[in-house]
PDB file of C-alpha atoms and ligand atoms in Angstrom:
ATOM      1  CA  UNK Y   9       0.072  -0.247  -0.202  1.00 78.00           C
ATOM      2  CA  UNK Y  10       1.164   3.361  -0.916  1.00 96.00           C
ATOM      3  CA  UNK Y  11       1.198   6.129   1.786  1.00 97.00           C
ATOM      4  CA  UNK Y  12      -0.927   8.992   0.440  1.00 98.00           C
ATOM      5  CA  UNK Y  13      -0.001  12.425   0.778  1.00 98.00           C
ATOM      6  CA  UNK Y  14      -2.414  15.639   0.727  1.00 98.00           C
ATOM      7  CA  UNK Y  15      -0.643  18.771  -0.743  1.00 99.00           C
ATOM      8  CA  UNK Y  16      -2.092  22.261  -0.319  1.00 99.00           C
ATOM      9  CA  UNK Y  17      -1.431  24.967  -3.216  1.00 98.00           C
ATOM     10  CA  UNK Y  18      -2.168  28.271  -1.895  1.00 98.00           C
ATOM     11  CA  UNK Y  19      -1.238  29.663  -5.346  1.00 98.00           C
ATOM     12  CA  UNK Y  20      -1.054  33.717  -4.990  1.00 98.00           C
ATOM     13  CA  UNK Y  21      -3.221  33.765  -1.702  1.00 98.00           C
ATOM     14  CA  UNK Y  22      -2.290  34.697   1.920  1.00 98.00           C
ATOM     15  CA  UNK Y  23      -1.204  37.315   4.198  1.00 98.00           C
ATOM     16  CA  UNK Y  24       0.614  37.061   7.418  1.00 98.00           C
ATOM     17  CA  UNK Y  25      -2.032  37.091   9.984  1.00 98.00           C
ATOM     18  CA  UNK Y  26      -4.385  34.927   7.587  1.00 98.00           C
ATOM     19  CA  UNK Y  27      -1.453  32.464   7.639  1.00 98.00           C
ATOM     20  CA  UNK Y  28      -1.148  32.411  11.138  1.00 98.00           C
ATOM     21  CA  UNK Y  29      -4.526  31.646  11.784  1.00 98.00           C
ATOM     22  CA  UNK Y  30      -4.584  28.758   8.861  1.00 98.00           C
ATOM     23  CA  UNK Y  31      -1.029  27.369  10.054  1.00 98.00           C
ATOM     24  CA  UNK Y  32      -1.983  27.427  13.535  1.00 98.00           C
ATOM     25  CA  UNK Y  33      -5.360  25.592  13.091  1.00 98.00           C
ATOM     26  CA  UNK Y  34      -3.717  23.060  10.691  1.00 98.00           C
ATOM     27  CA  UNK Y  35      -0.834  22.266  13.398  1.00 98.00           C
ATOM     28  CA  UNK Y  36      -3.358  21.682  16.224  1.00 98.00           C
ATOM     29  CA  UNK Y  37      -5.533  19.509  14.010  1.00 98.00           C
ATOM     30  CA  UNK Y  38      -3.172  17.300  11.875  1.00 98.00           C
ATOM     31  CA  UNK Y  39       0.139  18.277  13.271  1.00 98.00           C
ATOM     32  CA  UNK Y  40       0.540  15.403  15.306  1.00 98.00           C
ATOM     33  CA  UNK Y  41       0.126  13.206  12.283  1.00 96.00           C
ATOM     34  CA  UNK Y  42      -2.038  10.549  10.972  1.00 95.00           C
ATOM     35  CA  UNK Y  43      -2.234   7.938   8.443  1.00 96.00           C
ATOM     36  CA  UNK Y  44      -1.133  10.013   5.459  1.00 98.00           C
ATOM     37  CA  UNK Y  45       1.399  12.867   4.480  1.00 98.00           C
ATOM     38  CA  UNK Y  46       0.717  16.238   4.771  1.00 98.00           C
ATOM     39  CA  UNK Y  47       2.148  19.700   3.282  1.00 98.00           C
ATOM     40  CA  UNK Y  48       1.261  23.175   2.414  1.00 98.00           C
ATOM     41  CA  UNK Y  49       2.940  24.934  -0.843  1.00 99.00           C
ATOM     42  CA  UNK Y  50       3.062  28.726   0.247  1.00 98.00           C
ATOM     43  CA  UNK Y  51       4.092  31.642  -1.663  1.00 98.00           C
ATOM     44  CA  UNK Y  52       7.828  32.343  -1.565  1.00 98.00           C
ATOM     45  CA  UNK Y  53       7.662  35.236   1.160  1.00 98.00           C
ATOM     46  CA  UNK Y  54       5.796  33.143   3.550  1.00 98.00           C
ATOM     47  CA  UNK Y  55       7.653  30.511   3.582  1.00 98.00           C
ATOM     48  CA  UNK Y  56       9.949  31.457   6.580  1.00 98.00           C
ATOM     49  CA  UNK Y  57       6.482  32.056   8.564  1.00 98.00           C
ATOM     50  CA  UNK Y  58       5.474  28.579   7.321  1.00 98.00           C
ATOM     51  CA  UNK Y  59       8.515  27.166   8.727  1.00 98.00           C
ATOM     52  CA  UNK Y  60       8.520  28.745  11.838  1.00 98.00           C
ATOM     53  CA  UNK Y  61       4.958  27.634  12.375  1.00 98.00           C
ATOM     54  CA  UNK Y  62       5.209  24.016  11.287  1.00 98.00           C
ATOM     55  CA  UNK Y  63       8.347  23.341  12.380  1.00 98.00           C
ATOM     56  CA  UNK Y  64       8.296  20.013  14.270  1.00 98.00           C
ATOM     57  CA  UNK Y  65       4.941  19.205  13.153  1.00 98.00           C
ATOM     58  CA  UNK Y  66       3.948  16.230  10.816  1.00 98.00           C
ATOM     59  CA  UNK Y  67       3.064  18.847   8.061  1.00 98.00           C
ATOM     60  CA  UNK Y  68       5.576  19.535   5.443  1.00 98.00           C
ATOM     61  CA  UNK Y  69       6.044  22.790   3.310  1.00 99.00           C
ATOM     62  CA  UNK Y  70       7.109  23.462  -0.047  1.00 99.00           C
ATOM     63  CA  UNK Y  71       7.414  26.218  -2.803  1.00 99.00           C
ATOM     64  CA  UNK Y  72       4.928  26.353  -5.949  1.00 99.00           C
ATOM     65  CA  UNK Y  73       7.513  26.627  -8.408  1.00 98.00           C
ATOM     66  CA  UNK Y  74      11.476  27.163  -8.974  1.00 98.00           C
ATOM     67  CA  UNK Y  75      14.272  28.430 -11.149  1.00 98.00           C
ATOM     68  CA  UNK Y  76      15.709  25.788 -13.402  1.00 98.00           C
ATOM     69  CA  UNK Y  77      19.181  27.828 -12.503  1.00 98.00           C
ATOM     70  CA  UNK Y  78      21.329  27.118  -9.411  1.00 97.00           C
ATOM     71  CA  UNK Y  79      22.353  30.918  -9.066  1.00 97.00           C
ATOM     72  CA  UNK Y  80      23.046  33.768 -11.045  1.00 98.00           C
ATOM     73  CA  UNK Y  81      21.783  36.767 -12.886  1.00 98.00           C
ATOM     74  CA  UNK Y  82      17.939  35.621 -13.023  1.00 98.00           C
ATOM     75  CA  UNK Y  83      16.331  38.568 -11.377  1.00 98.00           C
ATOM     76  CA  UNK Y  84      12.950  37.529  -9.442  1.00 98.00           C
ATOM     77  CA  UNK Y  85      13.991  34.011  -9.538  1.00 98.00           C
ATOM     78  CA  UNK Y  86      14.279  31.416  -6.751  1.00 98.00           C
ATOM     79  CA  UNK Y  87      16.517  28.374  -6.588  1.00 98.00           C
ATOM     80  CA  UNK Y  88      15.824  24.918  -5.104  1.00 98.00           C
ATOM     81  CA  UNK Y  89      18.806  25.444  -2.720  1.00 98.00           C
ATOM     82  CA  UNK Y  90      16.964  28.805  -1.564  1.00 98.00           C
ATOM     83  CA  UNK Y  91      13.784  26.619  -0.926  1.00 98.00           C
ATOM     84  CA  UNK Y  92      16.002  24.009   0.813  1.00 98.00           C
ATOM     85  CA  UNK Y  93      17.080  26.541   3.034  1.00 98.00           C
ATOM     86  CA  UNK Y  94      13.894  27.442   4.219  1.00 98.00           C
ATOM     87  CA  UNK Y  95      13.368  23.456   5.069  1.00 98.00           C
ATOM     88  CA  UNK Y  96      10.874  22.889   1.925  1.00 98.00           C
ATOM     89  CA  UNK Y  97      10.513  19.547   1.274  1.00 98.00           C
ATOM     90  CA  UNK Y  98       8.270  19.554  -1.563  1.00 99.00           C
ATOM     91  CA  UNK Y  99       7.849  21.979  -4.718  1.00 99.00           C
ATOM     92  CA  UNK Y 100       5.371  22.076  -7.310  1.00 99.00           C
ATOM     93  CA  UNK Y 101       6.842  21.775 -11.123  1.00 99.00           C
ATOM     94  CA  UNK Y 102       4.909  22.485 -14.150  1.00 98.00           C
ATOM     95  CA  UNK Y 103       1.563  23.507 -12.887  1.00 98.00           C
ATOM     96  CA  UNK Y 104      -1.030  24.077 -15.670  1.00 98.00           C
ATOM     97  CA  UNK Y 105      -0.981  28.110 -14.139  1.00 98.00           C
ATOM     98  CA  UNK Y 106       2.701  27.848 -14.967  1.00 98.00           C
ATOM     99  CA  UNK Y 107       2.374  26.183 -18.208  1.00 98.00           C
ATOM    100  CA  UNK Y 108      -0.753  28.285 -19.762  1.00 97.00           C
ATOM    101  CA  UNK Y 109       0.190  31.819 -17.935  1.00 98.00           C
ATOM    102  CA  UNK Y 110       4.367  31.871 -17.867  1.00 98.00           C
ATOM    103  CA  UNK Y 111       4.773  30.090 -20.963  1.00 97.00           C
ATOM    104  CA  UNK Y 112       6.414  26.939 -19.270  1.00 98.00           C
ATOM    105  CA  UNK Y 113       6.794  23.903 -21.652  1.00 98.00           C
ATOM    106  CA  UNK Y 114       7.413  20.384 -21.172  1.00 98.00           C
ATOM    107  CA  UNK Y 115      11.061  21.011 -21.449  1.00 98.00           C
ATOM    108  CA  UNK Y 116      10.935  23.597 -18.731  1.00 98.00           C
ATOM    109  CA  UNK Y 117       8.950  21.482 -16.151  1.00 98.00           C
ATOM    110  CA  UNK Y 118      11.815  18.570 -17.143  1.00 98.00           C
ATOM    111  CA  UNK Y 119      14.898  21.026 -16.297  1.00 98.00           C
ATOM    112  CA  UNK Y 120      13.112  22.246 -13.181  1.00 98.00           C
ATOM    113  CA  UNK Y 121      12.250  18.723 -12.030  1.00 98.00           C
ATOM    114  CA  UNK Y 122      15.920  18.055 -12.215  1.00 98.00           C
ATOM    115  CA  UNK Y 123      17.083  21.183 -10.346  1.00 98.00           C
ATOM    116  CA  UNK Y 124      14.454  20.401  -7.479  1.00 98.00           C
ATOM    117  CA  UNK Y 125      15.615  16.941  -7.055  1.00 98.00           C
ATOM    118  CA  UNK Y 126      19.377  17.846  -7.152  1.00 97.00           C
ATOM    119  CA  UNK Y 127      18.856  20.120  -4.118  1.00 98.00           C
ATOM    120  CA  UNK Y 128      17.116  17.343  -2.252  1.00 98.00           C
ATOM    121  CA  UNK Y 129      13.739  18.497  -3.021  1.00 98.00           C
ATOM    122  CA  UNK Y 130      10.585  16.185  -4.143  1.00 98.00           C
ATOM    123  CA  UNK Y 131       9.297  17.841  -6.979  1.00 98.00           C
ATOM    124  CA  UNK Y 132       5.264  17.472  -7.409  1.00 99.00           C
ATOM    125  CA  UNK Y 133       5.308  17.263 -11.544  1.00 99.00           C
ATOM    126  CA  UNK Y 134       1.922  18.387 -12.573  1.00 98.00           C
ATOM    127  CA  UNK Y 135       0.424  16.711 -15.706  1.00 98.00           C
ATOM    128  CA  UNK Y 136      -3.010  17.602 -17.061  1.00 98.00           C
ATOM    129  CA  UNK Y 137      -5.182  17.918 -20.227  1.00 98.00           C
ATOM    130  CA  UNK Y 138      -7.396  21.044 -21.066  1.00 97.00           C
ATOM    131  CA  UNK Y 139     -10.994  20.701 -21.994  1.00 95.00           C
ATOM    132  CA  UNK Y 140     -10.578  20.707 -25.614  1.00 95.00           C
ATOM    133  CA  UNK Y 141      -7.946  18.133 -25.370  1.00 97.00           C
ATOM    134  CA  UNK Y 142     -10.194  16.028 -23.595  1.00 96.00           C
ATOM    135  CA  UNK Y 143     -13.006  16.451 -26.101  1.00 94.00           C
ATOM    136  CA  UNK Y 144     -10.716  15.950 -28.743  1.00 97.00           C
ATOM    137  CA  UNK Y 145      -9.545  12.539 -27.192  1.00 97.00           C
ATOM    138  CA  UNK Y 146      -6.046  13.216 -27.139  1.00 98.00           C
ATOM    139  CA  UNK Y 147      -5.918  12.998 -23.088  1.00 98.00           C
ATOM    140  CA  UNK Y 148      -3.439  10.253 -23.323  1.00 98.00           C
ATOM    141  CA  UNK Y 149      -1.201  11.911 -25.794  1.00 98.00           C
ATOM    142  CA  UNK Y 150      -0.959  14.965 -23.874  1.00 98.00           C
ATOM    143  CA  UNK Y 151      -0.217  13.407 -20.502  1.00 98.00           C
ATOM    144  CA  UNK Y 152       2.213  10.865 -22.364  1.00 98.00           C
ATOM    145  CA  UNK Y 153       4.111  13.966 -23.948  1.00 98.00           C
ATOM    146  CA  UNK Y 154       4.341  15.732 -20.634  1.00 98.00           C
ATOM    147  CA  UNK Y 155       5.498  12.597 -18.690  1.00 98.00           C
ATOM    148  CA  UNK Y 156       8.022  11.499 -21.019  1.00 98.00           C
ATOM    149  CA  UNK Y 157       9.818  14.890 -21.623  1.00 98.00           C
ATOM    150  CA  UNK Y 158      10.634  14.728 -17.807  1.00 98.00           C
ATOM    151  CA  UNK Y 159      11.513  10.915 -18.083  1.00 98.00           C
ATOM    152  CA  UNK Y 160      13.876  11.388 -20.874  1.00 98.00           C
ATOM    153  CA  UNK Y 161      15.396  14.536 -19.195  1.00 98.00           C
ATOM    154  CA  UNK Y 162      15.721  12.932 -15.380  1.00 98.00           C
ATOM    155  CA  UNK Y 163      15.699   9.203 -16.222  1.00 98.00           C
ATOM    156  CA  UNK Y 164      12.947   7.212 -14.865  1.00 98.00           C
ATOM    157  CA  UNK Y 165      15.105   6.794 -11.660  1.00 97.00           C
ATOM    158  CA  UNK Y 166      14.363  10.453 -11.037  1.00 97.00           C
ATOM    159  CA  UNK Y 167      10.869   9.491 -10.161  1.00 98.00           C
ATOM    160  CA  UNK Y 168      12.182   7.359  -7.114  1.00 97.00           C
ATOM    161  CA  UNK Y 169      12.283  11.019  -4.902  1.00 93.00           C
ATOM    162  CA  UNK Y 170       9.147  12.496  -6.793  1.00 98.00           C
ATOM    163  CA  UNK Y 171       5.607  12.816  -6.869  1.00 98.00           C
ATOM    164  CA  UNK Y 172       3.241  13.300  -9.678  1.00 99.00           C
ATOM    165  CA  UNK Y 173      -0.434  15.033  -9.750  1.00 98.00           C
ATOM    166  CA  UNK Y 174      -2.450  14.695 -12.336  1.00 98.00           C
ATOM    167  CA  UNK Y 175      -4.450  18.087 -12.590  1.00 98.00           C
ATOM    168  CA  UNK Y 176      -7.084  18.042 -15.417  1.00 98.00           C
ATOM    169  CA  UNK Y 177      -6.942  21.605 -16.470  1.00 97.00           C
ATOM    170  CA  UNK Y 178     -10.808  21.888 -16.592  1.00 95.00           C
ATOM    171  CA  UNK Y 179     -11.080  20.902 -13.064  1.00 95.00           C
ATOM    172  CA  UNK Y 180      -8.982  23.326 -11.505  1.00 93.00           C
ATOM    173  CA  UNK Y 181     -10.669  25.795  -9.768  1.00 90.00           C
ATOM    174  CA  UNK Y 182     -14.031  25.357 -11.581  1.00 91.00           C
ATOM    175  CA  UNK Y 183     -16.114  23.215  -9.174  1.00 88.00           C
ATOM    176  CA  UNK Y 184     -16.186  20.671 -11.873  1.00 89.00           C
ATOM    177  CA  UNK Y 185     -14.186  17.615 -10.472  1.00 90.00           C
ATOM    178  CA  UNK Y 186     -13.041  14.647 -12.655  1.00 91.00           C
ATOM    179  CA  UNK Y 187     -15.361  11.655 -11.694  1.00 96.00           C
ATOM    180  CA  UNK Y 188     -13.269   9.244  -9.665  1.00 97.00           C
ATOM    181  CA  UNK Y 189     -13.133   6.806 -12.541  1.00 98.00           C
ATOM    182  CA  UNK Y 190     -11.899   9.675 -15.123  1.00 97.00           C
ATOM    183  CA  UNK Y 191      -9.282  10.370 -12.659  1.00 98.00           C
ATOM    184  CA  UNK Y 192      -8.231   6.578 -11.902  1.00 98.00           C
ATOM    185  CA  UNK Y 193      -8.020   5.812 -15.577  1.00 98.00           C
ATOM    186  CA  UNK Y 194      -5.601   8.470 -16.026  1.00 98.00           C
ATOM    187  CA  UNK Y 195      -3.827   7.637 -12.985  1.00 98.00           C
ATOM    188  CA  UNK Y 196      -3.423   3.923 -14.249  1.00 98.00           C
ATOM    189  CA  UNK Y 197      -2.280   5.200 -17.561  1.00 98.00           C
ATOM    190  CA  UNK Y 198       0.604   7.388 -15.968  1.00 98.00           C
ATOM    191  CA  UNK Y 199       1.504   4.279 -13.899  1.00 98.00           C
ATOM    192  CA  UNK Y 200       1.638   1.858 -16.586  1.00 98.00           C
ATOM    193  CA  UNK Y 201       3.481   4.345 -18.559  1.00 98.00           C
ATOM    194  CA  UNK Y 202       6.248   4.586 -16.015  1.00 98.00           C
ATOM    195  CA  UNK Y 203       6.278   0.929 -15.490  1.00 98.00           C
ATOM    196  CA  UNK Y 204       7.349   0.207 -19.280  1.00 98.00           C
ATOM    197  CA  UNK Y 205      10.767   1.601 -17.756  1.00 98.00           C
ATOM    198  CA  UNK Y 206      10.675   0.578 -14.277  1.00 98.00           C
ATOM    199  CA  UNK Y 207       7.855  -1.512 -12.779  1.00 98.00           C
ATOM    200  CA  UNK Y 208       8.809  -1.769  -9.054  1.00 98.00           C
ATOM    201  CA  UNK Y 209       9.563   1.941  -9.139  1.00 98.00           C
ATOM    202  CA  UNK Y 210       6.050   2.823 -11.058  1.00 98.00           C
ATOM    203  CA  UNK Y 211       4.287   0.849  -8.139  1.00 98.00           C
ATOM    204  CA  UNK Y 212       5.947   2.931  -5.553  1.00 98.00           C
ATOM    205  CA  UNK Y 213       5.281   6.457  -7.012  1.00 98.00           C
ATOM    206  CA  UNK Y 214       2.784   8.765  -5.518  1.00 98.00           C
ATOM    207  CA  UNK Y 215       0.247   9.979  -7.920  1.00 98.00           C
ATOM    208  CA  UNK Y 216      -2.228  12.653  -6.513  1.00 98.00           C
ATOM    209  CA  UNK Y 217      -5.233  13.885  -8.162  1.00 98.00           C
ATOM    210  CA  UNK Y 218      -5.879  17.500  -8.171  1.00 98.00           C
ATOM    211  CA  UNK Y 219      -8.745  19.781  -9.439  1.00 97.00           C
ATOM    212  CA  UNK Y 220     -11.703  21.008  -7.240  1.00 96.00           C
ATOM    213  CA  UNK Y 221     -11.050  18.510  -4.487  1.00 97.00           C
ATOM    214  CA  UNK Y 222     -13.138  19.323  -1.381  1.00 97.00           C
ATOM    215  CA  UNK Y 223     -14.438  17.302   1.766  1.00 98.00           C
ATOM    216  CA  UNK Y 224     -17.401  16.115   0.154  1.00 98.00           C
ATOM    217  CA  UNK Y 225     -15.479  14.138  -2.763  1.00 97.00           C
ATOM    218  CA  UNK Y 226     -12.342  13.505  -1.330  1.00 98.00           C
ATOM    219  CA  UNK Y 227     -12.976   9.952   0.189  1.00 98.00           C
ATOM    220  CA  UNK Y 228     -14.227   8.634  -2.869  1.00 98.00           C
ATOM    221  CA  UNK Y 229     -11.231   9.801  -5.149  1.00 98.00           C
ATOM    222  CA  UNK Y 230      -9.031   8.752  -2.487  1.00 98.00           C
ATOM    223  CA  UNK Y 231     -10.522   5.182  -2.565  1.00 98.00           C
ATOM    224  CA  UNK Y 232      -9.500   4.615  -5.935  1.00 98.00           C
ATOM    225  CA  UNK Y 233      -6.454   2.114  -6.573  1.00 98.00           C
ATOM    226  CA  UNK Y 234      -4.317   4.653  -8.158  1.00 98.00           C
ATOM    227  CA  UNK Y 235      -5.030   7.751  -6.330  1.00 98.00           C
ATOM    228  CA  UNK Y 236      -2.550   8.566  -3.655  1.00 98.00           C
ATOM    229  CA  UNK Y 237      -3.743  11.879  -2.380  1.00 98.00           C
ATOM    230  CA  UNK Y 238      -4.757  15.078  -3.589  1.00 98.00           C
ATOM    231  CA  UNK Y 239      -3.072  18.373  -4.645  1.00 98.00           C
ATOM    232  CA  UNK Y 240      -5.642  21.027  -3.120  1.00 98.00           C
ATOM    233  CA  UNK Y 241      -6.093  24.388  -4.184  1.00 98.00           C
ATOM    234  CA  UNK Y 242      -9.000  26.448  -3.069  1.00 98.00           C
ATOM    235  CA  UNK Y 243      -9.760  24.086  -0.407  1.00 98.00           C
ATOM    236  CA  UNK Y 244      -6.569  24.188   1.176  1.00 98.00           C
ATOM    237  CA  UNK Y 245      -7.164  27.899   2.131  1.00 98.00           C
ATOM    238  CA  UNK Y 246      -9.976  26.868   4.462  1.00 98.00           C
ATOM    239  CA  UNK Y 247      -8.595  24.948   7.568  1.00 98.00           C
ATOM    240  CA  UNK Y 248     -11.698  22.953   8.396  1.00 98.00           C
ATOM    241  CA  UNK Y 249     -11.917  21.902   4.640  1.00 98.00           C
ATOM    242  CA  UNK Y 250      -8.205  21.001   4.295  1.00 98.00           C
ATOM    243  CA  UNK Y 251      -8.005  19.267   7.527  1.00 98.00           C
ATOM    244  CA  UNK Y 252     -11.240  17.171   6.432  1.00 98.00           C
ATOM    245  CA  UNK Y 253      -9.464  16.272   3.070  1.00 98.00           C
ATOM    246  CA  UNK Y 254      -6.348  15.173   5.220  1.00 98.00           C
ATOM    247  CA  UNK Y 255      -8.537  12.703   7.470  1.00 98.00           C
ATOM    248  CA  UNK Y 256      -9.982  11.373   4.330  1.00 98.00           C
ATOM    249  CA  UNK Y 257      -6.415  10.582   3.146  1.00 98.00           C
ATOM    250  CA  UNK Y 258      -6.108   8.795   6.589  1.00 96.00           C
ATOM    251  CA  UNK Y 259      -8.373   6.267   6.304  1.00 83.00           C
TER     252      UNK Y 259
HETATM  253  P1  PGA L  13      -8.209  23.592  -6.963  1.00 50.62           P
HETATM  254  O1  PGA L  13      -6.878  23.821  -7.399  1.00 50.62           O
HETATM  255  O2  PGA L  13      -8.441  22.657  -5.890  1.00 50.62           O
HETATM  256  O3  PGA L  13      -8.694  25.141  -6.489  1.00 50.62           O
HETATM  257  O4  PGA L  13      -9.026  23.320  -8.341  1.00 50.62           O
HETATM  258  C1  PGA L  13      -6.217  22.774  -7.600  1.00 50.62           C
HETATM  259  C2  PGA L  13      -4.463  23.136  -8.042  1.00 50.62           C
HETATM  260  O5  PGA L  13      -4.599  24.130  -8.979  1.00 50.62           O
HETATM  261  O6  PGA L  13      -3.709  22.572  -7.655  1.00 50.62           O
END
């Protein structure tokens, strides 16, 4: 049995006092640990605050993106080592918002994935198709291209210390969740594709589902054979909702 992981993605939300309330509530409710792993991915300026408030709890933290470079004249960028300096365990790589709004390609995701791993961070690699691609029946080709680009750059062994998140673009922030079966089908496809290169490793990789996960649908999604937890956007900003989703993963 793979252990489940629930990771919050705050996106560009938060503020010092709001974060304090949220993080203290999470620390109190799930900080002692449970049957699953938990994490929150905060905006860069709040990583120090997150570290202070979550240190010593069972809740890990991480960044939402990173630079592909180790160091240098890259104004505005943040390196993997800088995230590691603030105790990050995870970093989200290739989120669909990075791809669609900031022009990140499959190749960008691949080099960021490698940069994260090199610094000892666990990349959470996001894969997902748009509505148009799903309706055009090219979901599997899109996911395969996104995944293969990273496998070719990082090697399949790079996935030993990584997490994958399947996030259909049409389900992100829309309230429209993939059905458990729709998600399961893609998760099984991803695992099978990795298994062609390394069957044992493919069995161990955690594959999260993301896209409008809520307390009401989490248990059913997490009950599917290849769904190993969730990457949670909107619901990760509400302590009660995030805790309920974490509890669903504890089962
Ligand atoms: P959502 O976002 O839960 O608000 O749909 C998920 C994500 O983008 O990671």
